[in-house]
GROMACS .gro file of C-alpha atoms in nm:
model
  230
    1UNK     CA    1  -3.764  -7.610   1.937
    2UNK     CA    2  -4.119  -7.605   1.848
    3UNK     CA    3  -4.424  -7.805   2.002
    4UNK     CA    4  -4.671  -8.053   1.816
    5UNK     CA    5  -4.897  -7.762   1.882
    6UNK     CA    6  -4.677  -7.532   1.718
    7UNK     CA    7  -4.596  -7.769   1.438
    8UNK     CA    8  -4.977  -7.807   1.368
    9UNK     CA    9  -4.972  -7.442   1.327
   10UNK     CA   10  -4.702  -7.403   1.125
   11UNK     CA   11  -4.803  -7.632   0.861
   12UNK     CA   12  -5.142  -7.486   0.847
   13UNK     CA   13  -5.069  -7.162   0.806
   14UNK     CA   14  -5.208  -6.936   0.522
   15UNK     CA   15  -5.030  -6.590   0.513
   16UNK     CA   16  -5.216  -6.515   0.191
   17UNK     CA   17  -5.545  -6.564   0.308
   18UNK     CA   18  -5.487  -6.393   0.642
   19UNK     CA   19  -5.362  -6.086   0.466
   20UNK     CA   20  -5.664  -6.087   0.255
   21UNK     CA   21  -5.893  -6.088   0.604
   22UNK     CA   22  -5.710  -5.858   0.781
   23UNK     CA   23  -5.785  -5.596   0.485
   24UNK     CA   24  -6.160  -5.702   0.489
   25UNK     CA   25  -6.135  -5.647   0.872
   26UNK     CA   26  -6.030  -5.312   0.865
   27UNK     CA   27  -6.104  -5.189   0.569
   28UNK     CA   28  -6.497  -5.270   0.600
   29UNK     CA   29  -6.471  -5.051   0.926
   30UNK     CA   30  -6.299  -4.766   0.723
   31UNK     CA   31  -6.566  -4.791   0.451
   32UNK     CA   32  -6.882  -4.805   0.724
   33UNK     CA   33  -6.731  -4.471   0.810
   34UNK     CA   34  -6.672  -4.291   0.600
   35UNK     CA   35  -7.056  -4.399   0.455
   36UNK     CA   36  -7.195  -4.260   0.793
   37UNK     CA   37  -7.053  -3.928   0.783
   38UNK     CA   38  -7.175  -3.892   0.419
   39UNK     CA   39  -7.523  -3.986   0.533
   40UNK     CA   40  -7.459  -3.769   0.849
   41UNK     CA   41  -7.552  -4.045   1.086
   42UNK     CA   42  -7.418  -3.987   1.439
   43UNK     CA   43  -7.509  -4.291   1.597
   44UNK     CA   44  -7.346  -4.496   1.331
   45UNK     CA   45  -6.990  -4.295   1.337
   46UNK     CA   46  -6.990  -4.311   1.751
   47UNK     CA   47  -7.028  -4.689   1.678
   48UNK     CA   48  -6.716  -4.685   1.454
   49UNK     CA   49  -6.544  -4.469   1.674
   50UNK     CA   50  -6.609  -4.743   1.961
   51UNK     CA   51  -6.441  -4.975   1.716
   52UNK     CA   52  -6.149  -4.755   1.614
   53UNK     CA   53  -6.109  -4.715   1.988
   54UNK     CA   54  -5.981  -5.065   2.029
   55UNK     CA   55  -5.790  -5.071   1.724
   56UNK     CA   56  -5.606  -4.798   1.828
   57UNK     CA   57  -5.556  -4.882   2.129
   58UNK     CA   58  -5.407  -5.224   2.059
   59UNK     CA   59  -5.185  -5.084   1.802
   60UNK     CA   60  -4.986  -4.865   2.050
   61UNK     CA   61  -4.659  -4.646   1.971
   62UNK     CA   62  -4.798  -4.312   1.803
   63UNK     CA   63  -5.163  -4.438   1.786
   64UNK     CA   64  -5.246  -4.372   2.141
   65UNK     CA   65  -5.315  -4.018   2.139
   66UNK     CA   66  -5.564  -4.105   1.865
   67UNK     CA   67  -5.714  -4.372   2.140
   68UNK     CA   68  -5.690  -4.121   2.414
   69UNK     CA   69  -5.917  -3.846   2.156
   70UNK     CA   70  -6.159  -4.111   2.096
   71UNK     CA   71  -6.163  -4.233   2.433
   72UNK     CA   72  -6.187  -3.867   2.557
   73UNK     CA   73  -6.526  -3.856   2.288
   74UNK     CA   74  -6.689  -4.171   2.453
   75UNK     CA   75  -6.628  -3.962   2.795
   76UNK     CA   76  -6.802  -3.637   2.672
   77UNK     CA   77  -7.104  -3.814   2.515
   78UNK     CA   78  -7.183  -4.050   2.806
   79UNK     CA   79  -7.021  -3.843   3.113
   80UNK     CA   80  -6.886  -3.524   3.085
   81UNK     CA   81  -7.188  -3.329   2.890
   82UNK     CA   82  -7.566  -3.232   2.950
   83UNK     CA   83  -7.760  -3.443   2.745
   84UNK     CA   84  -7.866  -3.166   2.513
   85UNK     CA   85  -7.486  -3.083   2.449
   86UNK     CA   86  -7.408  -3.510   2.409
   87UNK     CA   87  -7.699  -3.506   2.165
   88UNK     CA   88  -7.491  -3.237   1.952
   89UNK     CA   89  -7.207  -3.358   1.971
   90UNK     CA   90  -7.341  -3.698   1.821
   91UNK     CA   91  -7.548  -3.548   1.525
   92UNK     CA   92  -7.389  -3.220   1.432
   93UNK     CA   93  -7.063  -3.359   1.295
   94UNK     CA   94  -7.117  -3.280   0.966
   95UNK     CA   95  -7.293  -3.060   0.702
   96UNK     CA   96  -7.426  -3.056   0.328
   97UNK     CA   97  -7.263  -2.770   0.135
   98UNK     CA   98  -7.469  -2.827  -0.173
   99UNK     CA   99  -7.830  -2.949  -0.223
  100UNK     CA  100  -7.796  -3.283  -0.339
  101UNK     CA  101  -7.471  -3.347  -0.193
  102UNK     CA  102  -7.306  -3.582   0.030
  103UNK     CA  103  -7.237  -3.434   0.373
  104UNK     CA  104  -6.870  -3.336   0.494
  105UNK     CA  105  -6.704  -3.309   0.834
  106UNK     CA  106  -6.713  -2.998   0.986
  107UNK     CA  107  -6.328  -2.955   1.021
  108UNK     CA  108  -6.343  -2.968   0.652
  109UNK     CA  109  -6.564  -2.707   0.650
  110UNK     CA  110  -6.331  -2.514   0.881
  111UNK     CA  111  -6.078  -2.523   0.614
  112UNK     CA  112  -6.324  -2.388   0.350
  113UNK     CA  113  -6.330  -2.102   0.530
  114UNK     CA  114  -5.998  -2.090   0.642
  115UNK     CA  115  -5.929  -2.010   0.290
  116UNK     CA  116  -6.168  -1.788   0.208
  117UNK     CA  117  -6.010  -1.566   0.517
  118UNK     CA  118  -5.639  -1.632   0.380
  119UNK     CA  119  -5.770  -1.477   0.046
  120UNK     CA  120  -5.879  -1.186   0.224
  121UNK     CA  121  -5.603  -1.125   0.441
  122UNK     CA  122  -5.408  -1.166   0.131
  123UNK     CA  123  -5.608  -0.908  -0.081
  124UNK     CA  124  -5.572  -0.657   0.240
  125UNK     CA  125  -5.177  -0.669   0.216
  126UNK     CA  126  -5.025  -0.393   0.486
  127UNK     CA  127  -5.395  -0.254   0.572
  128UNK     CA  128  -5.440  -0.561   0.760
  129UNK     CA  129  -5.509  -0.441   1.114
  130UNK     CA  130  -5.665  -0.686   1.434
  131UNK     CA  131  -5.995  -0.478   1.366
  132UNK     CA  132  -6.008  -0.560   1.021
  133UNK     CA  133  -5.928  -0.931   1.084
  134UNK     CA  134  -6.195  -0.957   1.353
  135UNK     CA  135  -6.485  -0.741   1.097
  136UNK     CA  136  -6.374  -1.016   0.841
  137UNK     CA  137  -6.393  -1.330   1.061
  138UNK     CA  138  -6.748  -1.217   1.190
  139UNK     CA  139  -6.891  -1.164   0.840
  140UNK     CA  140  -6.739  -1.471   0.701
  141UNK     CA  141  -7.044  -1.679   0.634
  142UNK     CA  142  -7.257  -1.373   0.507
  143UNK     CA  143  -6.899  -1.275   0.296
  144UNK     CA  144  -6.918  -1.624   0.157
  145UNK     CA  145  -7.272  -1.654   0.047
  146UNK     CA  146  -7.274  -1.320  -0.099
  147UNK     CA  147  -6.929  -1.451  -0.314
  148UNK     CA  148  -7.169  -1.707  -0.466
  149UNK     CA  149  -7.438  -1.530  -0.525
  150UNK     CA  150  -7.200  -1.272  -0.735
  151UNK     CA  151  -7.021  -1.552  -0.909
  152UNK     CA  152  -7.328  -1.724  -0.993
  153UNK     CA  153  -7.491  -1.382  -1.150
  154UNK     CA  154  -7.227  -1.308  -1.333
  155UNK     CA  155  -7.171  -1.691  -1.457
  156UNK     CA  156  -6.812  -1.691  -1.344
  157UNK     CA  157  -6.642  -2.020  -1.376
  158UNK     CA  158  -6.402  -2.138  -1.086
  159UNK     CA  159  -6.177  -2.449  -1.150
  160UNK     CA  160  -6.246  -2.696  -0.879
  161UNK     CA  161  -5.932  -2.809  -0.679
  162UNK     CA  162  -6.072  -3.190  -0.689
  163UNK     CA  163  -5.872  -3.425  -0.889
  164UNK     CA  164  -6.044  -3.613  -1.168
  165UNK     CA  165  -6.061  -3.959  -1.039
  166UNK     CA  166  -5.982  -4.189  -1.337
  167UNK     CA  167  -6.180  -4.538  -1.353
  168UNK     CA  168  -6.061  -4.799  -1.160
  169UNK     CA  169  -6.215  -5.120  -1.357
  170UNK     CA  170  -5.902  -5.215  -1.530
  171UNK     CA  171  -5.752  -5.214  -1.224
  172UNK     CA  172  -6.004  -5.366  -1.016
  173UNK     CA  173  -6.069  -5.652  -1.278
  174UNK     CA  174  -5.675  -5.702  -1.243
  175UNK     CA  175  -5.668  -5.759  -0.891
  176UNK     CA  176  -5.946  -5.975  -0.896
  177UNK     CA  177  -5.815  -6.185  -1.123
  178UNK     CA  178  -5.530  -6.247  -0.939
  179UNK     CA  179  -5.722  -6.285  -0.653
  180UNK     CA  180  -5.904  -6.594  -0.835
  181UNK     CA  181  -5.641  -6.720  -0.988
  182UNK     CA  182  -5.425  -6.785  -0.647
  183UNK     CA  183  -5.743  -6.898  -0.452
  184UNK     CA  184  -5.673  -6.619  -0.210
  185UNK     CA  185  -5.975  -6.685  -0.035
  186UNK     CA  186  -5.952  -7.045   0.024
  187UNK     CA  187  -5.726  -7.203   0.296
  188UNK     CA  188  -5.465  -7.314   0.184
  189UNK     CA  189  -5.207  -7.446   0.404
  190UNK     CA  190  -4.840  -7.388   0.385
  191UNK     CA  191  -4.877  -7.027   0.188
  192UNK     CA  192  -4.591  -6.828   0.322
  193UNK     CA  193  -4.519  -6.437   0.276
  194UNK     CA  194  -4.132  -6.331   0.320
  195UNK     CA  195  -4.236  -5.972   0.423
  196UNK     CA  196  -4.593  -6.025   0.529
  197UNK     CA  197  -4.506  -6.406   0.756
  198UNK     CA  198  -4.715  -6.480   1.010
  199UNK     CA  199  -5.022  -6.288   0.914
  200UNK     CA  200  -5.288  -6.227   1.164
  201UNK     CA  201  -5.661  -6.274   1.042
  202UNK     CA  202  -5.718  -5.911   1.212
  203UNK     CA  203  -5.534  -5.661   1.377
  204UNK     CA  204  -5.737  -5.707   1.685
  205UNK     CA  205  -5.596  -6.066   1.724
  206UNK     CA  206  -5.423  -6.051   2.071
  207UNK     CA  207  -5.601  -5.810   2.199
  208UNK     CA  208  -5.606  -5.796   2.618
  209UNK     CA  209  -5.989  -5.681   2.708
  210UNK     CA  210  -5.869  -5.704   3.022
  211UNK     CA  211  -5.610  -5.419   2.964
  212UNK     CA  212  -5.836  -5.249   2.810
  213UNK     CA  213  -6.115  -5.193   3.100
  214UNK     CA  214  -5.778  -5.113   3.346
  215UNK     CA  215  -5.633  -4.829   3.080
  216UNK     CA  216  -6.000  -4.682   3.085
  217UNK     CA  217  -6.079  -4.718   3.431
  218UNK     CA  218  -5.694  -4.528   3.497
  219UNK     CA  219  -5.850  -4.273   3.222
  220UNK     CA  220  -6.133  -4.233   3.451
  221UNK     CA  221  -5.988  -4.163   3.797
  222UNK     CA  222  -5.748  -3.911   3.535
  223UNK     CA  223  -6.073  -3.713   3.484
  224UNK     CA  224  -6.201  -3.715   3.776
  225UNK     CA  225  -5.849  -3.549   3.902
  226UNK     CA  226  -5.864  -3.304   3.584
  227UNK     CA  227  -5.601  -3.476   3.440
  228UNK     CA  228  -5.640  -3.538   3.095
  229UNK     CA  229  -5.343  -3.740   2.856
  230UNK     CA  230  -5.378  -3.566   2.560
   0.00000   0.00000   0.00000
């Protein structure tokens, strides 16, 4: 049976416009992210990474190795590393391919080249030997540039692999209609979702700080023992 307290609750609630915050929550995070590892700023995506730290964390199930890696980050920048390595690891997590261009991660880099070396494995068919492999791998960036520099001589064309993004106005001016027409920001009380009830205003609602200094004080004594939950 529910309480007066309860009741009050119950009558006021607004699935609709909790939904609505709870994508603004997270999805302004997701956005200041992904905006400081185009502008390569370090500071700015170990801040988000503190943040995605206690989302993950409160989500559970098969987030928490992803809290344990960026838990395991906040320990090698403030703890584990010389200051000089710290300072790299903050501000070398990314890199501008072209002039002009935004800046990428570096494991997307990785798979750049991880290409290029598949091609040439490829092209060497049964002659592929460990020495080859190794004389490839250690002449991959000067293998690379020198692919440009002959493709751009010889004005060869290569097809990019990215998709052609098609404009999302239409769609955009749809959903914000909507979103005017039902008031979705505005409280209103006794909006109900069947599959969405009982929204939360953010996925952090709930969350135990208190939990959350014991789980990273455990993770510390782990470290100190070499033990590391990964």
């Amino acid at each position: 049976m529910l309480t007066i307290d309860s009741q009050i609750t119950e009558e006021k609630r607004d699935d609709m416009l909790a939904y609505q915050k709870s994508i603004l929550d997270y999805g302004m995070l997701i956005l200041n992210f992904w905006d400081a590892i185009s502008e390569g700023d370090g500071g700015r995506i170990l801040r988000c990474w503190k943040f995605f730290l206690m989302y993950l964390k409160h989500q559970g199930g098969s987030a928490t190795k992803y809290s344990l890696e960026a838990l395991y980050l906040m320990f090698q920048v403030y703890a584990l590393l010389s200051p000089q390595a710290a300072h790299r690891l903050v501000w070398n997590r990314g890199v501008k391919v072209k002039l002009g261009s935004s800046n990428i991660p570096l494991d997307l880099l990785l798979e750049f080249f991880n290409k290029v070396i598949k091609e040439a494995v490829k092209k060497l068919g049964p002659s592929a030997t460990p020495k080859s492999l190794d004389r490839i791998c250690n002449s991959l960036g000067i293998t690379t540039a020198l692919m440009k520099r002959f493709d751009s001589n010889l004005s060869v064309f290569r097809r990019s692999g990215k998709h052609i993004q098609r404009s999302a106005k239409s769609d955009t001016e749809k959903v914000v209609n909507e979103l005017v027409k039902h008031n979705a920001f505005t409280h209103t009380p006794g909006r109900k979702y069947t599959f969405y009830s009982k929204m939360k205003p953010s996925l952090l609602c709930g969350f135990n700080l208190h939990k959350m200094f014991s789980w990273v004080n455990d993770h510390k004594r782990h470290m100190i023992l070499y033990r590391r939950a990964r």
